[in-house]
Amino acid sequence: MKFDKELSIIQQKIANGYAGVSRRLAIMNSIELEIGQNVIDIGCGGGHLVQEISLGVGENGKSIGIDPSEDQLKAANNRCKDLKNIELICCTADKINIENSYCDRVTSTQTLEYIEDIEPSLNELKRISKKNSKFVNISILWDYFRFYGPEKKLNDTIHEAFRAHCFHQMLPLDLVGKLSTLGYQNIQSENLSYLITNRDKNSPAIFYEKMLAKFAMSQGVSENAVIDWQEQLSRSEKDKKFGFTSFPVLTTAYLK
Ligand SMILES: C[S@@+](CC[C@H](N)C(=O)[O-])C[C@H]1O[C@@H](n2cnc3c(N)ncnc32)[C@H](O)[C@@H]1O
């Protein structure tokens, strides 16, 4: 999925709300930040985490964000414009213009699953990481990402179309073996799943609904079917039968 202007705006709204705040909290709790560290966020999007890390590592540290989407980086630049210890680079994770063994921490949120051939990117992240550095990743188990409420056949059609939005539906399961092969140790996975039963204006459900609707149409699902699905979601909420589940997983590891 390409994060063009419209999708970037939806994605940044997700990052502003519960889904974004809760995962940044999980990362900050596990990343073991110290003053003076160099930290990189891979696929930094609108720069929320880059901004928070910048404050966490202080003036002598560095908070770097990379993202290939110019729309996302523009928003990140705007968010971080008053911070001096920030570097935002427009690039993909497999080719980062940073010297070997520069980073004390490498983090990424809902990004690695969008990279088709992930090995070159993981090798690149290892190259820029110091010995004893920590890697902290959040990716979603997309098989468990689901709306509940609409009639099953239509709901299945929309979710089936959405599978094409990323290359790795269950990356947290594969990541353990891939990191181990690269020499990472003490690899741990933590469940960050959540369920919400409303569609209020800041809920991730409402923004993910828009994302699925847009994506399903790009995959050939008719506009009428998508409108019908959204109306059914709305009715199911009124009938107190609405639900949305997501299953992010936090993976941590040390490079020895
Ligand atoms: C779902 S967004 C997540 C943004 C941010 N990490 C957050 O949680 O708010 C995924 C981001 O990954 C970026 N991305 C896609 N392919 C990438 C690649 N090969 N290397 C680095 N970033 C990539 C996209 O441009 C997008 O901004």
mmCIF file of C-alpha atoms and ligand atoms in Angstrom:
data_model
loop_
_atom_site.group_PDB
_atom_site.id
_atom_site.type_symbol
_atom_site.label_atom_id
_atom_site.label_comp_id
_atom_site.label_asym_id
_atom_site.label_seq_id
_atom_site.Cartn_x
_atom_site.Cartn_y
_atom_site.Cartn_z
ATOM 1 C CA MET A 1 0.000 0.000 0.000
ATOM 2 C CA LYS A 2 1.367 3.391 -0.974
ATOM 3 C CA PHE A 3 0.967 6.136 1.604
ATOM 4 C CA ASP A 4 -0.180 8.899 -0.733
ATOM 5 C CA LYS A 5 -1.633 12.175 0.549
ATOM 6 C CA GLU A 6 -5.130 10.848 1.342
ATOM 7 C CA LEU A 7 -3.901 7.634 3.011
ATOM 8 C CA SER A 8 -1.201 9.519 4.913
ATOM 9 C CA ILE A 9 -3.855 11.795 6.424
ATOM 10 C CA ILE A 10 -5.972 8.795 7.501
ATOM 11 C CA GLN A 11 -2.863 7.027 8.859
ATOM 12 C CA GLN A 12 -1.808 10.107 10.870
ATOM 13 C CA LYS A 13 -5.307 10.268 12.408
ATOM 14 C CA ILE A 14 -4.884 6.645 13.495
ATOM 15 C CA ALA A 15 -1.490 7.598 14.960
ATOM 16 C CA ASN A 16 -3.073 10.530 16.848
ATOM 17 C CA GLY A 17 -5.680 8.372 18.566
ATOM 18 C CA TYR A 18 -5.903 5.295 20.784
ATOM 19 C CA ALA A 19 -4.163 2.886 18.378
ATOM 20 C CA GLY A 20 -1.157 5.185 17.971
ATOM 21 C CA VAL A 21 -0.880 6.346 21.572
ATOM 22 C CA SER A 22 -1.078 2.822 23.017
ATOM 23 C CA ARG A 23 1.623 1.435 20.753
ATOM 24 C CA ARG A 24 3.979 4.372 21.303
ATOM 25 C CA LEU A 25 3.490 3.862 25.032
ATOM 26 C CA ALA A 26 4.424 0.189 24.636
ATOM 27 C CA ILE A 27 7.541 1.143 22.671
ATOM 28 C CA MET A 28 8.629 3.822 25.146
ATOM 29 C CA ASN A 29 8.149 1.340 27.990
ATOM 30 C CA SER A 30 10.407 -1.227 26.395
ATOM 31 C CA ILE A 31 13.010 0.691 24.393
ATOM 32 C CA GLU A 32 15.199 1.593 27.407
ATOM 33 C CA LEU A 33 16.007 5.126 26.251
ATOM 34 C CA GLU A 34 18.992 6.932 27.699
ATOM 35 C CA ILE A 35 20.225 10.489 27.286
ATOM 36 C CA GLY A 36 22.695 10.785 24.402
ATOM 37 C CA GLN A 37 21.558 7.757 22.412
ATOM 38 C CA ASN A 38 21.088 7.624 18.645
ATOM 39 C CA VAL A 39 17.667 6.145 17.874
ATOM 40 C CA ILE A 40 16.039 5.461 14.519
ATOM 41 C CA ASP A 41 12.359 4.939 13.699
ATOM 42 C CA ILE A 42 11.867 2.977 10.474
ATOM 43 C CA GLY A 43 8.727 4.053 8.586
ATOM 44 C CA CYS A 44 8.276 7.040 10.900
ATOM 45 C CA GLY A 45 5.063 8.261 9.235
ATOM 46 C CA GLY A 46 3.942 11.621 10.651
ATOM 47 C CA GLY A 47 6.827 11.652 13.153
ATOM 48 C CA HIS A 48 4.939 11.212 16.452
ATOM 49 C CA LEU A 49 7.469 8.731 17.853
ATOM 50 C CA VAL A 50 10.481 10.603 16.441
ATOM 51 C CA GLN A 51 9.293 13.658 18.365
ATOM 52 C CA GLU A 52 8.860 11.735 21.631
ATOM 53 C CA ILE A 53 12.226 9.984 21.262
ATOM 54 C CA SER A 54 13.898 13.315 20.525
ATOM 55 C CA LEU A 55 12.766 14.578 23.921
ATOM 56 C CA GLY A 56 13.797 11.269 25.536
ATOM 57 C CA VAL A 57 17.407 11.250 24.296
ATOM 58 C CA GLY A 58 18.051 14.935 24.993
ATOM 59 C CA GLU A 59 20.113 17.471 23.074
ATOM 60 C CA ASN A 60 23.186 15.243 22.873
ATOM 61 C CA GLY A 61 21.242 12.341 21.430
ATOM 62 C CA LYS A 62 19.747 11.997 17.988
ATOM 63 C CA SER A 63 16.285 10.960 16.877
ATOM 64 C CA ILE A 64 16.178 9.834 13.257
ATOM 65 C CA GLY A 65 13.112 8.984 11.218
ATOM 66 C CA ILE A 66 13.087 7.434 7.773
ATOM 67 C CA ASP A 67 10.143 7.035 5.415
ATOM 68 C CA PRO A 68 9.848 6.815 1.604
ATOM 69 C CA SER A 69 6.566 8.776 1.565
ATOM 70 C CA GLU A 70 7.105 12.487 0.958
ATOM 71 C CA ASP A 71 3.617 13.237 2.294
ATOM 72 C CA GLN A 72 4.406 11.476 5.580
ATOM 73 C CA LEU A 73 7.825 13.154 5.887
ATOM 74 C CA LYS A 74 6.295 16.573 5.269
ATOM 75 C CA ALA A 75 3.981 16.014 8.244
ATOM 76 C CA ALA A 76 6.926 14.695 10.320
ATOM 77 C CA ASN A 77 9.017 17.744 9.464
ATOM 78 C CA ASN A 78 6.177 19.991 10.497
ATOM 79 C CA ARG A 79 5.621 18.137 13.796
ATOM 80 C CA CYS A 80 9.342 18.211 14.681
ATOM 81 C CA LYS A 81 10.272 21.649 13.327
ATOM 82 C CA ASP A 82 11.223 23.092 16.730
ATOM 83 C CA LEU A 83 13.486 20.194 17.719
ATOM 84 C CA LYS A 84 17.221 20.396 16.998
ATOM 85 C CA ASN A 85 18.327 16.769 17.473
ATOM 86 C CA ILE A 86 16.170 15.350 14.660
ATOM 87 C CA GLU A 87 17.030 13.985 11.249
ATOM 88 C CA LEU A 88 14.337 12.937 8.800
ATOM 89 C CA ILE A 89 15.447 10.977 5.748
ATOM 90 C CA CYS A 90 13.366 10.101 2.698
ATOM 91 C CA CYS A 91 14.404 6.511 1.935
ATOM 92 C CA THR A 92 13.401 2.878 2.260
ATOM 93 C CA ALA A 93 14.620 0.577 5.026
ATOM 94 C CA ASP A 94 16.947 -1.395 2.736
ATOM 95 C CA LYS A 95 19.210 1.580 1.931
ATOM 96 C CA ILE A 96 19.766 4.029 4.757
ATOM 97 C CA ASN A 97 22.434 6.679 4.476
ATOM 98 C CA ILE A 98 23.841 6.148 7.981
ATOM 99 C CA GLU A 99 27.264 4.818 8.948
ATOM 100 C CA ASN A 100 27.787 1.285 10.306
ATOM 101 C CA SER A 101 27.027 0.669 14.004
ATOM 102 C CA TYR A 102 25.571 4.155 14.574
ATOM 103 C CA CYS A 103 22.269 3.381 16.322
ATOM 104 C CA ASP A 104 21.748 2.403 19.960
ATOM 105 C CA ARG A 105 18.082 1.638 19.310
ATOM 106 C CA VAL A 106 16.170 0.681 16.185
ATOM 107 C CA THR A 107 12.411 0.794 16.279
ATOM 108 C CA SER A 108 9.596 0.399 13.786
ATOM 109 C CA THR A 109 5.817 0.398 13.967
ATOM 110 C CA GLN A 110 3.466 -1.203 11.443
ATOM 111 C CA THR A 111 5.975 -0.855 8.639
ATOM 112 C CA LEU A 112 8.028 -4.016 8.111
ATOM 113 C CA GLU A 113 4.921 -5.940 7.040
ATOM 114 C CA TYR A 114 4.676 -3.614 4.004
ATOM 115 C CA ILE A 115 8.126 -4.585 2.693
ATOM 116 C CA GLU A 116 7.874 -7.455 0.225
ATOM 117 C CA ASP A 117 11.456 -8.691 0.350
ATOM 118 C CA ILE A 118 12.195 -8.023 3.987
ATOM 119 C CA GLU A 119 15.671 -9.619 4.328
ATOM 120 C CA PRO A 120 17.689 -6.745 2.749
ATOM 121 C CA SER A 121 15.931 -4.323 5.115
ATOM 122 C CA LEU A 122 16.636 -6.451 8.200
ATOM 123 C CA ASN A 123 20.286 -6.730 7.102
ATOM 124 C CA GLU A 124 20.441 -2.956 6.724
ATOM 125 C CA LEU A 125 18.955 -2.426 10.204
ATOM 126 C CA LYS A 126 21.586 -4.780 11.598
ATOM 127 C CA ARG A 127 24.350 -2.901 9.745
ATOM 128 C CA ILE A 128 23.432 0.461 11.305
ATOM 129 C CA SER A 129 22.977 -1.040 14.810
ATOM 130 C CA LYS A 130 25.629 -0.976 17.528
ATOM 131 C CA LYS A 131 26.643 -4.121 19.362
ATOM 132 C CA ASN A 132 24.281 -4.615 22.336
ATOM 133 C CA SER A 133 21.691 -2.326 20.739
ATOM 134 C CA LYS A 134 18.001 -3.044 21.150
ATOM 135 C CA PHE A 135 15.491 -3.641 18.369
ATOM 136 C CA VAL A 136 11.825 -2.908 19.110
ATOM 137 C CA ASN A 137 9.171 -3.607 16.498
ATOM 138 C CA ILE A 138 5.385 -3.535 16.393
ATOM 139 C CA SER A 139 3.629 -5.333 13.570
ATOM 140 C CA ILE A 140 0.023 -6.432 13.333
ATOM 141 C CA LEU A 141 -1.269 -9.985 13.046
ATOM 142 C CA TRP A 142 -3.536 -9.014 10.161
ATOM 143 C CA ASP A 143 -5.467 -12.307 10.210
ATOM 144 C CA TYR A 144 -6.965 -11.064 13.502
ATOM 145 C CA PHE A 145 -7.674 -7.518 12.308
ATOM 146 C CA ARG A 146 -11.435 -7.514 11.899
ATOM 147 C CA PHE A 147 -14.687 -5.615 11.965
ATOM 148 C CA TYR A 148 -17.791 -7.321 13.397
ATOM 149 C CA GLY A 149 -21.374 -6.299 12.726
ATOM 150 C CA PRO A 150 -22.085 -6.419 8.964
ATOM 151 C CA GLU A 151 -23.505 -9.540 7.361
ATOM 152 C CA LYS A 152 -20.800 -12.175 7.011
ATOM 153 C CA LYS A 153 -20.520 -12.512 3.220
ATOM 154 C CA LEU A 154 -20.124 -8.779 2.574
ATOM 155 C CA ASN A 155 -17.794 -8.387 5.560
ATOM 156 C CA ASP A 156 -15.627 -11.279 4.288
ATOM 157 C CA THR A 157 -15.463 -9.662 0.816
ATOM 158 C CA ILE A 158 -14.136 -6.375 2.232
ATOM 159 C CA HIS A 159 -11.581 -8.083 4.497
ATOM 160 C CA GLU A 160 -10.479 -10.455 1.749
ATOM 161 C CA ALA A 161 -9.814 -7.468 -0.558
ATOM 162 C CA PHE A 162 -7.843 -5.752 2.226
ATOM 163 C CA ARG A 163 -5.400 -8.677 2.505
ATOM 164 C CA ALA A 164 -3.584 -7.295 -0.546
ATOM 165 C CA HIS A 165 -2.780 -4.067 1.348
ATOM 166 C CA CYS A 166 0.368 -5.614 2.846
ATOM 167 C CA PHE A 167 2.810 -8.395 1.992
ATOM 168 C CA HIS A 168 3.098 -10.128 5.383
ATOM 169 C CA GLN A 169 -0.178 -10.941 7.148
ATOM 170 C CA MET A 170 1.485 -12.571 10.176
ATOM 171 C CA LEU A 171 4.960 -11.014 10.354
ATOM 172 C CA PRO A 172 5.402 -11.232 14.171
ATOM 173 C CA LEU A 173 5.451 -15.031 13.810
ATOM 174 C CA ASP A 174 8.181 -15.003 11.126
ATOM 175 C CA LEU A 175 10.194 -12.210 12.684
ATOM 176 C CA VAL A 176 11.417 -14.335 15.603
ATOM 177 C CA GLY A 177 13.199 -16.782 13.285
ATOM 178 C CA LYS A 178 14.518 -14.046 11.005
ATOM 179 C CA LEU A 179 16.037 -12.079 13.899
ATOM 180 C CA SER A 180 17.506 -15.222 15.397
ATOM 181 C CA THR A 181 19.183 -16.085 12.067
ATOM 182 C CA LEU A 182 20.714 -12.596 12.003
ATOM 183 C CA GLY A 183 22.243 -13.099 15.449
ATOM 184 C CA TYR A 184 19.738 -11.259 17.652
ATOM 185 C CA GLN A 185 19.217 -12.737 21.110
ATOM 186 C CA ASN A 186 16.690 -12.675 23.928
ATOM 187 C CA ILE A 187 13.866 -12.263 21.411
ATOM 188 C CA GLN A 188 10.520 -11.661 23.099
ATOM 189 C CA SER A 189 6.986 -11.094 21.853
ATOM 190 C CA GLU A 190 4.228 -9.255 23.702
ATOM 191 C CA ASN A 191 0.540 -9.188 22.857
ATOM 192 C CA LEU A 192 -0.941 -5.666 22.455
ATOM 193 C CA SER A 193 -4.359 -6.748 21.155
ATOM 194 C CA TYR A 194 -7.463 -4.654 21.741
ATOM 195 C CA LEU A 195 -11.210 -4.701 21.142
ATOM 196 C CA ILE A 196 -13.383 -1.620 20.714
ATOM 197 C CA THR A 197 -17.136 -1.484 20.455
ATOM 198 C CA ASN A 198 -17.762 2.079 19.316
ATOM 199 C CA ARG A 199 -17.118 4.223 16.271
ATOM 200 C CA ASP A 200 -16.734 7.628 17.907
ATOM 201 C CA LYS A 201 -14.912 10.218 15.859
ATOM 202 C CA ASN A 202 -11.446 9.509 17.294
ATOM 203 C CA SER A 203 -11.697 5.730 17.438
ATOM 204 C CA PRO A 204 -9.234 3.788 15.266
ATOM 205 C CA ALA A 205 -12.263 1.851 13.977
ATOM 206 C CA ILE A 206 -13.586 4.844 12.088
ATOM 207 C CA PHE A 207 -10.250 5.569 10.366
ATOM 208 C CA TYR A 208 -9.508 1.913 9.598
ATOM 209 C CA GLU A 209 -13.038 1.657 8.186
ATOM 210 C CA LYS A 210 -12.209 4.499 5.769
ATOM 211 C CA MET A 211 -8.929 2.810 4.864
ATOM 212 C CA LEU A 212 -10.626 -0.532 4.153
ATOM 213 C CA ALA A 213 -13.376 1.180 2.146
ATOM 214 C CA LYS A 214 -10.858 3.032 -0.038
ATOM 215 C CA PHE A 215 -8.662 -0.023 -0.468
ATOM 216 C CA ALA A 216 -11.546 -2.418 -1.262
ATOM 217 C CA MET A 217 -12.683 -0.132 -4.107
ATOM 218 C CA SER A 218 -9.120 -0.029 -5.460
ATOM 219 C CA GLN A 219 -9.301 -3.842 -5.572
ATOM 220 C CA GLY A 220 -12.500 -3.852 -7.658
ATOM 221 C CA VAL A 221 -15.166 -4.101 -4.936
ATOM 222 C CA SER A 222 -18.103 -1.952 -6.110
ATOM 223 C CA GLU A 223 -18.788 1.410 -4.499
ATOM 224 C CA ASN A 224 -22.343 0.265 -3.699
ATOM 225 C CA ALA A 225 -21.034 -2.773 -1.800
ATOM 226 C CA VAL A 226 -18.610 -0.599 0.161
ATOM 227 C CA ILE A 227 -21.332 1.942 1.026
ATOM 228 C CA ASP A 228 -23.606 -0.926 2.093
ATOM 229 C CA TRP A 229 -20.808 -2.313 4.336
ATOM 230 C CA GLN A 230 -20.307 1.090 5.989
ATOM 231 C CA GLU A 231 -24.067 1.498 6.533
ATOM 232 C CA GLN A 232 -24.197 -1.943 8.116
ATOM 233 C CA LEU A 233 -21.313 -1.000 10.435
ATOM 234 C CA SER A 234 -23.192 2.116 11.477
ATOM 235 C CA ARG A 235 -26.434 0.183 12.106
ATOM 236 C CA SER A 236 -24.592 -2.508 14.066
ATOM 237 C CA GLU A 237 -23.172 0.178 16.338
ATOM 238 C CA LYS A 238 -26.669 1.573 16.990
ATOM 239 C CA ASP A 239 -27.873 -1.988 17.742
ATOM 240 C CA LYS A 240 -24.900 -2.488 20.109
ATOM 241 C CA LYS A 241 -23.550 -5.313 17.930
ATOM 242 C CA PHE A 242 -20.480 -3.548 16.580
ATOM 243 C CA GLY A 243 -16.918 -4.645 17.288
ATOM 244 C CA PHE A 244 -13.409 -4.054 15.950
ATOM 245 C CA THR A 245 -10.367 -6.093 16.936
ATOM 246 C CA SER A 246 -6.704 -5.591 16.201
ATOM 247 C CA PHE A 247 -3.734 -7.687 17.324
ATOM 248 C CA PRO A 248 -0.460 -5.733 17.305
ATOM 249 C CA VAL A 249 2.588 -7.591 18.628
ATOM 250 C CA LEU A 250 5.621 -5.954 20.213
ATOM 251 C CA THR A 251 8.824 -7.838 19.379
ATOM 252 C CA THR A 252 12.038 -6.965 21.202
ATOM 253 C CA ALA A 253 15.554 -8.318 20.704
ATOM 254 C CA TYR A 254 19.194 -7.457 21.431
ATOM 255 C CA LEU A 255 21.986 -7.523 18.858
ATOM 256 C CA LYS A 256 24.900 -9.338 20.490
HETATM 257 C C1 LIG B 1 1.149 2.326 8.681
HETATM 258 S S1 LIG B 1 2.353 3.540 8.428
HETATM 259 C C2 LIG B 1 3.048 3.629 10.066
HETATM 260 C C3 LIG B 1 3.653 4.959 10.354
HETATM 261 C C4 LIG B 1 4.175 5.135 11.774
HETATM 262 N N1 LIG B 1 5.213 4.148 12.066
HETATM 263 C C5 LIG B 1 3.061 5.052 12.782
HETATM 264 O O1 LIG B 1 2.960 4.050 13.504
HETATM 265 O O2 LIG B 1 2.257 5.996 12.858
HETATM 266 C C6 LIG B 1 3.626 2.673 7.521
HETATM 267 C C7 LIG B 1 4.733 3.592 7.069
HETATM 268 O O3 LIG B 1 5.771 2.777 6.491
HETATM 269 C C8 LIG B 1 6.306 3.481 5.388
HETATM 270 N N2 LIG B 1 7.004 2.518 4.520
HETATM 271 C C9 LIG B 1 6.498 1.770 3.529
HETATM 272 N N3 LIG B 1 7.456 1.032 2.946
HETATM 273 C C10 LIG B 1 8.615 1.327 3.589
HETATM 274 C C11 LIG B 1 9.969 0.898 3.432
HETATM 275 N N4 LIG B 1 10.326 0.007 2.480
HETATM 276 N N5 LIG B 1 10.900 1.407 4.269
HETATM 277 C C12 LIG B 1 10.561 2.297 5.232
HETATM 278 N N6 LIG B 1 9.278 2.731 5.413
HETATM 279 C C13 LIG B 1 8.324 2.258 4.605
HETATM 280 C C14 LIG B 1 5.094 4.151 4.769
HETATM 281 O O4 LIG B 1 5.423 5.224 3.900
HETATM 282 C C15 LIG B 1 4.308 4.569 5.994
HETATM 283 O O5 LIG B 1 4.594 5.879 6.400
#
